[in-house]
GROMACS .gro file of C-alpha atoms in nm:
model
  206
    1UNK     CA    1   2.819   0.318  -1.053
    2UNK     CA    2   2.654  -0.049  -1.172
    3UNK     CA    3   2.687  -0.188  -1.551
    4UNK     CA    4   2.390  -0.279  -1.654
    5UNK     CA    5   2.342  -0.458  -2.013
    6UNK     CA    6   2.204  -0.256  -2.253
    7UNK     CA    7   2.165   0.064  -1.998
    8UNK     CA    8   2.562   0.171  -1.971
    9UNK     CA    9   2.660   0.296  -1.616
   10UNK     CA   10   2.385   0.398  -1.316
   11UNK     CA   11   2.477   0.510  -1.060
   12UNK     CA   12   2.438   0.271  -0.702
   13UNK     CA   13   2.203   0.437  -0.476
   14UNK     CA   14   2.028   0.361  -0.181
   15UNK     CA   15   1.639   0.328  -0.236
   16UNK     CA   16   1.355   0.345   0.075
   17UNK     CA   17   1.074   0.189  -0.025
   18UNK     CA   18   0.768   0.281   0.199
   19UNK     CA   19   0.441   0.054   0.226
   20UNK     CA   20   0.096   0.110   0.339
   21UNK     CA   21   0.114  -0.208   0.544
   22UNK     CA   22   0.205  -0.109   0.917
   23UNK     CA   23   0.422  -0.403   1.089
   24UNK     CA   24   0.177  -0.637   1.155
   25UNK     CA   25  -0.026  -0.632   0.819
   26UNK     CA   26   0.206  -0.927   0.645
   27UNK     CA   27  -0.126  -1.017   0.446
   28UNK     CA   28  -0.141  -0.691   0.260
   29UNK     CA   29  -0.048  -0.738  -0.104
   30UNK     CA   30   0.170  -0.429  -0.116
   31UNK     CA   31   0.422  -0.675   0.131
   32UNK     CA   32   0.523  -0.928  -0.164
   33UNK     CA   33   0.478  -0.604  -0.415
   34UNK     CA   34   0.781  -0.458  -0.223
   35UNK     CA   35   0.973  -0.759  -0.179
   36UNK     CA   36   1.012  -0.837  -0.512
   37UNK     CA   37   1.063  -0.441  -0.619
   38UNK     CA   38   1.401  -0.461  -0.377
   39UNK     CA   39   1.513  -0.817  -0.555
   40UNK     CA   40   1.479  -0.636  -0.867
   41UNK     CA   41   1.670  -0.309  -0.779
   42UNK     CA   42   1.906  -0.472  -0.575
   43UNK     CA   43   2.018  -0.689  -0.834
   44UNK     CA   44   2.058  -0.363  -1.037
   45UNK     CA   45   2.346  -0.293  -0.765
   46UNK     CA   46   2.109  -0.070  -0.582
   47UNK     CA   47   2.052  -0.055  -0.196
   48UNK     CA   48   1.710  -0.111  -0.077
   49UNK     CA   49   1.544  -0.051   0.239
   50UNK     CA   50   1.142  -0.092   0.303
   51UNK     CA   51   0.985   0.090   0.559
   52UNK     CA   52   0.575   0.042   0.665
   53UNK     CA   53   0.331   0.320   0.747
   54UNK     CA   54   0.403   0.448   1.128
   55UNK     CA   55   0.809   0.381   1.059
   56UNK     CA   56   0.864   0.590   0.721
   57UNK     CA   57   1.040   0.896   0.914
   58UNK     CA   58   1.252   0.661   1.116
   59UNK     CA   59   1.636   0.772   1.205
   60UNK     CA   60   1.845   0.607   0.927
   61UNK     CA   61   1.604   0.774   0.710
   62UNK     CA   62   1.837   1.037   0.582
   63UNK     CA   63   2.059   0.817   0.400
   64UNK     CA   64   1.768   0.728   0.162
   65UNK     CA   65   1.893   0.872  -0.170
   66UNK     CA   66   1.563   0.817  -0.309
   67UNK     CA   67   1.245   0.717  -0.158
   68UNK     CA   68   0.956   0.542  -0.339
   69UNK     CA   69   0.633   0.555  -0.195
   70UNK     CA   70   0.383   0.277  -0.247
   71UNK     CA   71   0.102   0.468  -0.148
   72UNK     CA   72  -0.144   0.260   0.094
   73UNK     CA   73  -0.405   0.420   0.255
   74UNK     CA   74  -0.283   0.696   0.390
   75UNK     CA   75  -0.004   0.953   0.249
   76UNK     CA   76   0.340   0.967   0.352
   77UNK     CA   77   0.572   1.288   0.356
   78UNK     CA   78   0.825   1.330   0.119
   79UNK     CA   79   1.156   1.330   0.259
   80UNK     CA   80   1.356   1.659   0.224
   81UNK     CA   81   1.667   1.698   0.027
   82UNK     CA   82   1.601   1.374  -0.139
   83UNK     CA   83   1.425   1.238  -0.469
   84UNK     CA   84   1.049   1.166  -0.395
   85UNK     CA   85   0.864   0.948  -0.623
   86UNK     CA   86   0.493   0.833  -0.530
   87UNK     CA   87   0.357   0.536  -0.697
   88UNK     CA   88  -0.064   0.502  -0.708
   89UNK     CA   89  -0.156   0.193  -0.752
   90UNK     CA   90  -0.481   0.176  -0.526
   91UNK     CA   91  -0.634   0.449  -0.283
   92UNK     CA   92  -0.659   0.691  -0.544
   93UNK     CA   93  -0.918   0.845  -0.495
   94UNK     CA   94  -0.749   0.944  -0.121
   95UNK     CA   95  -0.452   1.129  -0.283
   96UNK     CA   96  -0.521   1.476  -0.323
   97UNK     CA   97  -0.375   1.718  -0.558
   98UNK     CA   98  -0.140   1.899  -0.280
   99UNK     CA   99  -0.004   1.541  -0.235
  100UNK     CA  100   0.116   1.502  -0.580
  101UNK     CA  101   0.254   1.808  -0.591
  102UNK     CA  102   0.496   1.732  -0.321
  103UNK     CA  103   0.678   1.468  -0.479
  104UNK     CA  104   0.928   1.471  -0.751
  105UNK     CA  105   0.804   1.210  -0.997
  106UNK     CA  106   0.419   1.069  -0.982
  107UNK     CA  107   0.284   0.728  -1.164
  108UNK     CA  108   0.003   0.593  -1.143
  109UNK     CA  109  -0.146   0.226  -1.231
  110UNK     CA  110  -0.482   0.358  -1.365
  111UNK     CA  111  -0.468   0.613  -1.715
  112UNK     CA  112  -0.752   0.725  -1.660
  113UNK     CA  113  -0.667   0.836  -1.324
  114UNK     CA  114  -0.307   0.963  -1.430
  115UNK     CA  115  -0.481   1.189  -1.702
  116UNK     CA  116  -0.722   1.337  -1.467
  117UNK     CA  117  -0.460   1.421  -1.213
  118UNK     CA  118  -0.209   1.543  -1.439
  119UNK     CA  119  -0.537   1.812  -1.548
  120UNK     CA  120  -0.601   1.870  -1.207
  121UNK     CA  121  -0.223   1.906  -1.071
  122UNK     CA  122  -0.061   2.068  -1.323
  123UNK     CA  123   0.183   1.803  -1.300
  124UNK     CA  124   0.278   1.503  -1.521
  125UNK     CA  125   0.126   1.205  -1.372
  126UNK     CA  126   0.309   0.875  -1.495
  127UNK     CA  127   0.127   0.577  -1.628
  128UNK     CA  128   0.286   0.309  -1.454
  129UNK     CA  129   0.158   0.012  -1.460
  130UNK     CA  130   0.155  -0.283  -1.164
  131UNK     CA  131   0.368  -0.564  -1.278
  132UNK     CA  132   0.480  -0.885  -1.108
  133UNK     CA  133   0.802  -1.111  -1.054
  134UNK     CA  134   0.852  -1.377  -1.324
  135UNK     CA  135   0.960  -1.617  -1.055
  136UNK     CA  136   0.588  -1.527  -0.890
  137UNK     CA  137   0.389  -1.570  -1.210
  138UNK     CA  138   0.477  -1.775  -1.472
  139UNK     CA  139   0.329  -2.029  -1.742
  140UNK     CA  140   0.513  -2.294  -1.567
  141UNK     CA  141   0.273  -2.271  -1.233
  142UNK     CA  142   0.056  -2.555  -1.141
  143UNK     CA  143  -0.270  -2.449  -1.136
  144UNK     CA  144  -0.470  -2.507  -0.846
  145UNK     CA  145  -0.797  -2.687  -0.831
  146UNK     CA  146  -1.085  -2.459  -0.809
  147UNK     CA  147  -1.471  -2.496  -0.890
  148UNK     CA  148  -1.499  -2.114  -1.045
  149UNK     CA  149  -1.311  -1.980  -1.317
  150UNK     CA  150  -1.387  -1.622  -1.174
  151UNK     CA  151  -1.148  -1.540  -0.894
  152UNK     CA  152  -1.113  -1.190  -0.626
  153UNK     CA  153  -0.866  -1.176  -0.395
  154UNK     CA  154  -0.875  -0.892  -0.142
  155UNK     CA  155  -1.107  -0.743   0.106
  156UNK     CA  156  -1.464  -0.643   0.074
  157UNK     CA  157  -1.392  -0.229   0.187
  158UNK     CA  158  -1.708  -0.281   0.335
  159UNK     CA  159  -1.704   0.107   0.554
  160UNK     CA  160  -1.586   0.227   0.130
  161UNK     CA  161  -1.913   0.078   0.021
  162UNK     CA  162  -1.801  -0.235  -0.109
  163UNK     CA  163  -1.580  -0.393  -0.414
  164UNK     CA  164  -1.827  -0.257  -0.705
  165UNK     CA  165  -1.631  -0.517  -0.970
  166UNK     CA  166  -1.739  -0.772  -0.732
  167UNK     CA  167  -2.097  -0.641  -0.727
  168UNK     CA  168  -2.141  -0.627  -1.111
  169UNK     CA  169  -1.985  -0.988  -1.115
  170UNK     CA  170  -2.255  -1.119  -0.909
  171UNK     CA  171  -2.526  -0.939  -1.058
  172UNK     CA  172  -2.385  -1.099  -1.427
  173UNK     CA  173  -2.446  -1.455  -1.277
  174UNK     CA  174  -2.095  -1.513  -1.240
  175UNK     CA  175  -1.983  -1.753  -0.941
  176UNK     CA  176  -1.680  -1.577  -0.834
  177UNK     CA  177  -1.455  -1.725  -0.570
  178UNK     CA  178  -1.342  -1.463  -0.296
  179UNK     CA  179  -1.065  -1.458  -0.072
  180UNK     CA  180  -1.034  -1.199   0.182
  181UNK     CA  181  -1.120  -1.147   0.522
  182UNK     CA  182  -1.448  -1.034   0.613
  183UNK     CA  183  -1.607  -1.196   0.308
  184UNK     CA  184  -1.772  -1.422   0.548
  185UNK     CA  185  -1.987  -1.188   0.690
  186UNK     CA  186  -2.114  -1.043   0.371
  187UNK     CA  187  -2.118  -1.285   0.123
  188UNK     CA  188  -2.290  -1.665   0.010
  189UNK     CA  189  -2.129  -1.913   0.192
  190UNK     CA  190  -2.051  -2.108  -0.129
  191UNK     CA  191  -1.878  -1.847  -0.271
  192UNK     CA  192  -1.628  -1.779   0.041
  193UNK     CA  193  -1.270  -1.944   0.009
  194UNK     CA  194  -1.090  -1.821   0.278
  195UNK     CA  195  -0.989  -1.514   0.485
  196UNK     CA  196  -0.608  -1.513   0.306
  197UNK     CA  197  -0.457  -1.700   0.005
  198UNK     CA  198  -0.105  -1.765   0.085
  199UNK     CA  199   0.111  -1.526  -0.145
  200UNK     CA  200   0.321  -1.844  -0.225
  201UNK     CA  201  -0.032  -1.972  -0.335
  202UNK     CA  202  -0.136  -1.693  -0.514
  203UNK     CA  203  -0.018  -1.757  -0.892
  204UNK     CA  204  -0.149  -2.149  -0.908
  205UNK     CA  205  -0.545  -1.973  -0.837
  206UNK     CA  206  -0.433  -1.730  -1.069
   0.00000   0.00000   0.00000
């Protein structure tokens, strides 16, 4: 067991953390999401290991004590005889109600989404929401120079039919800046920044 201040005694356990990202996605936000999750548990004395989608049911898998899914785009199995927590925070409308009810603990990012599934399910669904490092974001950070004070950052889903907040945006008159690959094919020249903004980057545009 780990003292923690103001918590008592937990217990040290070994945490997988699985990713949507496969192993050559390092642009995928869910990367630095993860990364930061295991600084945070591991300086709560906890062991953390993070797998990505096509490696989650690897070997050394059975020593997981918990595993934490970060769901991506496509579902991951829970792992037997262990605790299963899922974690929504995009793709939801992918995760189906069998999914949820295969897992231990659910949260999800969106309320509105964790009300309707907890209806549909039967099960509590979790509001959860995404948070960041405060070595990542901070008042402190520089802020970058930028001509727009309307900023995306992601892709455009263009076979899901588009980024609709991006849509409405436009269609408001705003000028938003958009990072992402693939924006170049789709959208006004002017208005493309670049097919990735560094992660170490991220919080000064922000």
């Amino acid at each position: 067991d780990v003292a923690v201040a103001e918590r008592g005694s937990i217990p040290s356990l070994r945490w997988g953390i699985r990713i949507g990202a496969n192993g050559v996605q390092d642009r995928w936000g869910d990367v630095p999401f993860a990364d930061d999750m295991a600084n945070a548990l591991t300086e709560l004395g906890q062991e953390v290991v993070i797998t990505r989608h096509g490696s989650h049911n690897q070997s050394s898998a059975y020593l997981d004590d918990v595993t934490l899914t970060i769901r991506g785009a496509e579902p991951a199995a829970p792992q037997a005889g262990r605790i299963n927590i899922l974690w929504v925070i995009s793709r939801s409308e992918r995760v189906t109600v069998d999914e949820v009810r295969g897992y231990d603990a659910v949260f999800a990012a969106s309320p509105s989404w964790a009300a309707w599934m907890s209806e549909r399910s039967g099960r509590p669904v979790e509001v959860l929401l995404q948070a960041t490092a405060p070595e990542r974001f901070n008042p402190g950070v520089v802020p970058a120079a930028q001509t727009e004070d309307v900023l995306f950052v992601g892709g455009p889903r263009l076979l899901e039919g588009g980024r609709p907040i991006v849509t409405a945006a436009l269609q408001a008159g705003a000028r938003v800046g958009l990072w992402g690959g693939r924006w170049e094919d789709v959208a006004p020249a002017d208005l493309f920044r670049g097919g990735f903004l560094p992660f170490d980057e991220a919080a000064s545009h922000y």
